[in-house]
Amino acid sequence: MYISITGLKPKSALQVPRFWWHAIRSMRQAQRAAGNISVEARTIDGTHHTLTLWVDRAAMRAYLSQGAHRGAMRASRSIGTGTVFGYEDDTAPAWSEVPALLRDRGRGI
């Protein structure tokens, strides 16, 4: 399966409502997307993380390039700073591993 991890830290408290507007719509889109296995989100140390599991990379790429998520990607740089990391594996990481994976292997968005 394809595992996608993202983390976004809003630039200021003023950006938090805008972040949530995009995040909620994107999460709903992911839950309905073809090939999605699961969608989870957590806030860790002020950074908003998502952990999504997909049947394959193609399914994840189809999701990210359309709808609410496409709009969220366009707005992300004005909302905050972010990191993304995607990879293939048979098991999802534990939430305790997510910040280190993004720090050590992620790329800026």
PDB file of C-alpha atoms in Angstrom:
ATOM      1  CA  MET A   1       0.000   0.000   0.000  1.00  0.00           C
ATOM      2  CA  TYR A   2       1.021   3.614  -0.408  1.00  0.00           C
ATOM      3  CA  ILE A   3       1.394   5.679   2.773  1.00  0.00           C
ATOM      4  CA  SER A   4       1.175   9.458   2.627  1.00  0.00           C
ATOM      5  CA  ILE A   5       2.113  11.621   5.620  1.00  0.00           C
ATOM      6  CA  THR A   6       1.783  15.399   5.722  1.00  0.00           C
ATOM      7  CA  GLY A   7       2.446  18.022   8.351  1.00  0.00           C
ATOM      8  CA  LEU A   8       1.501  21.685   8.228  1.00  0.00           C
ATOM      9  CA  LYS A   9       2.153  24.348  10.854  1.00  0.00           C
ATOM     10  CA  PRO A  10       0.064  27.515  10.388  1.00  0.00           C
ATOM     11  CA  LYS A  11       2.051  30.771  10.170  1.00  0.00           C
ATOM     12  CA  SER A  12      -0.187  32.415  12.750  1.00  0.00           C
ATOM     13  CA  ALA A  13      -3.388  31.941  14.724  1.00  0.00           C
ATOM     14  CA  LEU A  14      -5.144  33.975  12.047  1.00  0.00           C
ATOM     15  CA  GLN A  15      -4.467  31.187   9.521  1.00  0.00           C
ATOM     16  CA  VAL A  16      -5.935  28.382  11.679  1.00  0.00           C
ATOM     17  CA  PRO A  17      -9.577  28.839  10.553  1.00  0.00           C
ATOM     18  CA  ARG A  18      -8.464  28.892   6.918  1.00  0.00           C
ATOM     19  CA  PHE A  19      -6.394  25.764   7.505  1.00  0.00           C
ATOM     20  CA  TRP A  20      -9.362  23.920   9.033  1.00  0.00           C
ATOM     21  CA  TRP A  21     -11.665  24.978   6.201  1.00  0.00           C
ATOM     22  CA  HIS A  22      -9.323  23.365   3.681  1.00  0.00           C
ATOM     23  CA  ALA A  23      -8.451  20.394   5.915  1.00  0.00           C
ATOM     24  CA  ILE A  24     -12.034  19.310   6.596  1.00  0.00           C
ATOM     25  CA  ARG A  25     -12.983  19.472   2.931  1.00  0.00           C
ATOM     26  CA  SER A  26      -9.824  17.582   1.901  1.00  0.00           C
ATOM     27  CA  MET A  27     -10.392  14.879   4.536  1.00  0.00           C
ATOM     28  CA  ARG A  28     -13.953  14.345   3.333  1.00  0.00           C
ATOM     29  CA  GLN A  29     -12.721  14.091  -0.240  1.00  0.00           C
ATOM     30  CA  ALA A  30     -10.055  11.547   0.771  1.00  0.00           C
ATOM     31  CA  GLN A  31     -12.586   9.406   2.642  1.00  0.00           C
ATOM     32  CA  ARG A  32     -14.650   9.100  -0.551  1.00  0.00           C
ATOM     33  CA  ALA A  33     -11.720   8.775  -2.974  1.00  0.00           C
ATOM     34  CA  ALA A  34     -11.253   5.618  -4.996  1.00  0.00           C
ATOM     35  CA  GLY A  35      -8.417   3.549  -3.602  1.00  0.00           C
ATOM     36  CA  ASN A  36      -8.390   5.129  -0.155  1.00  0.00           C
ATOM     37  CA  ILE A  37      -7.948   2.685   2.717  1.00  0.00           C
ATOM     38  CA  SER A  38      -7.935   5.092   5.674  1.00  0.00           C
ATOM     39  CA  VAL A  39      -7.648   8.744   6.640  1.00  0.00           C
ATOM     40  CA  GLU A  40      -6.435   9.981  10.020  1.00  0.00           C
ATOM     41  CA  ALA A  41      -5.378  13.360  11.374  1.00  0.00           C
ATOM     42  CA  ARG A  42      -3.676  14.520  14.559  1.00  0.00           C
ATOM     43  CA  THR A  43      -2.111  17.695  15.862  1.00  0.00           C
ATOM     44  CA  ILE A  44       1.318  17.099  17.382  1.00  0.00           C
ATOM     45  CA  ASP A  45       3.297  20.008  18.885  1.00  0.00           C
ATOM     46  CA  GLY A  46       1.293  22.591  16.934  1.00  0.00           C
ATOM     47  CA  THR A  47       1.729  20.834  13.582  1.00  0.00           C
ATOM     48  CA  HIS A  48      -1.361  19.369  11.911  1.00  0.00           C
ATOM     49  CA  HIS A  49      -0.594  15.919  10.486  1.00  0.00           C
ATOM     50  CA  THR A  50      -2.452  13.598   8.160  1.00  0.00           C
ATOM     51  CA  LEU A  51      -1.797   9.923   7.632  1.00  0.00           C
ATOM     52  CA  THR A  52      -3.556   8.409   4.648  1.00  0.00           C
ATOM     53  CA  LEU A  53      -3.311   4.887   3.305  1.00  0.00           C
ATOM     54  CA  TRP A  54      -3.971   4.069  -0.347  1.00  0.00           C
ATOM     55  CA  VAL A  55      -4.119   0.911  -2.423  1.00  0.00           C
ATOM     56  CA  ASP A  56      -1.283   2.353  -4.528  1.00  0.00           C
ATOM     57  CA  ARG A  57       0.490   5.575  -5.444  1.00  0.00           C
ATOM     58  CA  ALA A  58      -1.717   6.109  -8.498  1.00  0.00           C
ATOM     59  CA  ALA A  59      -4.835   6.280  -6.306  1.00  0.00           C
ATOM     60  CA  MET A  60      -3.205   8.866  -4.028  1.00  0.00           C
ATOM     61  CA  ARG A  61      -2.044  10.953  -6.993  1.00  0.00           C
ATOM     62  CA  ALA A  62      -5.533  10.930  -8.511  1.00  0.00           C
ATOM     63  CA  TYR A  63      -6.904  12.294  -5.228  1.00  0.00           C
ATOM     64  CA  LEU A  64      -4.313  15.016  -4.707  1.00  0.00           C
ATOM     65  CA  SER A  65      -4.698  16.581  -8.134  1.00  0.00           C
ATOM     66  CA  GLN A  66      -8.406  17.383  -7.947  1.00  0.00           C
ATOM     67  CA  GLY A  67     -11.199  18.877  -5.901  1.00  0.00           C
ATOM     68  CA  ALA A  68     -10.775  20.252  -2.404  1.00  0.00           C
ATOM     69  CA  HIS A  69      -7.263  18.902  -2.004  1.00  0.00           C
ATOM     70  CA  ARG A  70      -6.064  20.718  -5.097  1.00  0.00           C
ATOM     71  CA  GLY A  71      -7.359  23.972  -3.605  1.00  0.00           C
ATOM     72  CA  ALA A  72      -5.693  23.177  -0.290  1.00  0.00           C
ATOM     73  CA  MET A  73      -2.368  22.607  -2.019  1.00  0.00           C
ATOM     74  CA  ARG A  74      -2.633  25.954  -3.774  1.00  0.00           C
ATOM     75  CA  ALA A  75      -3.326  27.707  -0.454  1.00  0.00           C
ATOM     76  CA  SER A  76      -0.856  25.802   1.716  1.00  0.00           C
ATOM     77  CA  ARG A  77       2.134  28.129   1.354  1.00  0.00           C
ATOM     78  CA  SER A  78       0.126  31.165   2.367  1.00  0.00           C
ATOM     79  CA  ILE A  79      -1.350  29.269   5.342  1.00  0.00           C
ATOM     80  CA  GLY A  80       1.839  27.813   6.789  1.00  0.00           C
ATOM     81  CA  THR A  81       4.909  25.684   6.339  1.00  0.00           C
ATOM     82  CA  GLY A  82       4.577  22.044   5.501  1.00  0.00           C
ATOM     83  CA  THR A  83       6.284  18.749   4.850  1.00  0.00           C
ATOM     84  CA  VAL A  84       5.195  15.626   2.997  1.00  0.00           C
ATOM     85  CA  PHE A  85       6.521  12.090   2.820  1.00  0.00           C
ATOM     86  CA  GLY A  86       5.106   9.187   0.855  1.00  0.00           C
ATOM     87  CA  TYR A  87       6.297   5.614   0.577  1.00  0.00           C
ATOM     88  CA  GLU A  88       5.200   2.030   0.025  1.00  0.00           C
ATOM     89  CA  ASP A  89       4.985  -0.471   2.884  1.00  0.00           C
ATOM     90  CA  ASP A  90       2.794  -3.265   4.215  1.00  0.00           C
ATOM     91  CA  THR A  91       2.024  -1.530   7.522  1.00  0.00           C
ATOM     92  CA  ALA A  92       1.251   2.028   8.553  1.00  0.00           C
ATOM     93  CA  PRO A  93       3.602   3.803  10.941  1.00  0.00           C
ATOM     94  CA  ALA A  94       2.574   4.451  14.541  1.00  0.00           C
ATOM     95  CA  TRP A  95       1.608   8.043  15.241  1.00  0.00           C
ATOM     96  CA  SER A  96       4.647   8.305  17.515  1.00  0.00           C
ATOM     97  CA  GLU A  97       6.838   7.782  14.415  1.00  0.00           C
ATOM     98  CA  VAL A  98       5.168  10.388  12.184  1.00  0.00           C
ATOM     99  CA  PRO A  99       7.055  13.553  13.292  1.00  0.00           C
ATOM    100  CA  ALA A 100      10.451  11.826  12.915  1.00  0.00           C
ATOM    101  CA  LEU A 101       9.547  10.427   9.485  1.00  0.00           C
ATOM    102  CA  LEU A 102       8.624  13.911   8.267  1.00  0.00           C
ATOM    103  CA  ARG A 103      11.697  15.499   9.839  1.00  0.00           C
ATOM    104  CA  ASP A 104      14.152  12.895   8.536  1.00  0.00           C
ATOM    105  CA  ARG A 105      12.661  11.916   5.179  1.00  0.00           C
ATOM    106  CA  GLY A 106      10.062  14.532   4.243  1.00  0.00           C
ATOM    107  CA  ARG A 107      10.272  17.292   1.695  1.00  0.00           C
ATOM    108  CA  GLY A 108       8.919  20.817   2.014  1.00  0.00           C
ATOM    109  CA  ILE A 109       5.662  21.793   0.379  1.00  0.00           C
TER     110      ILE A 109
END
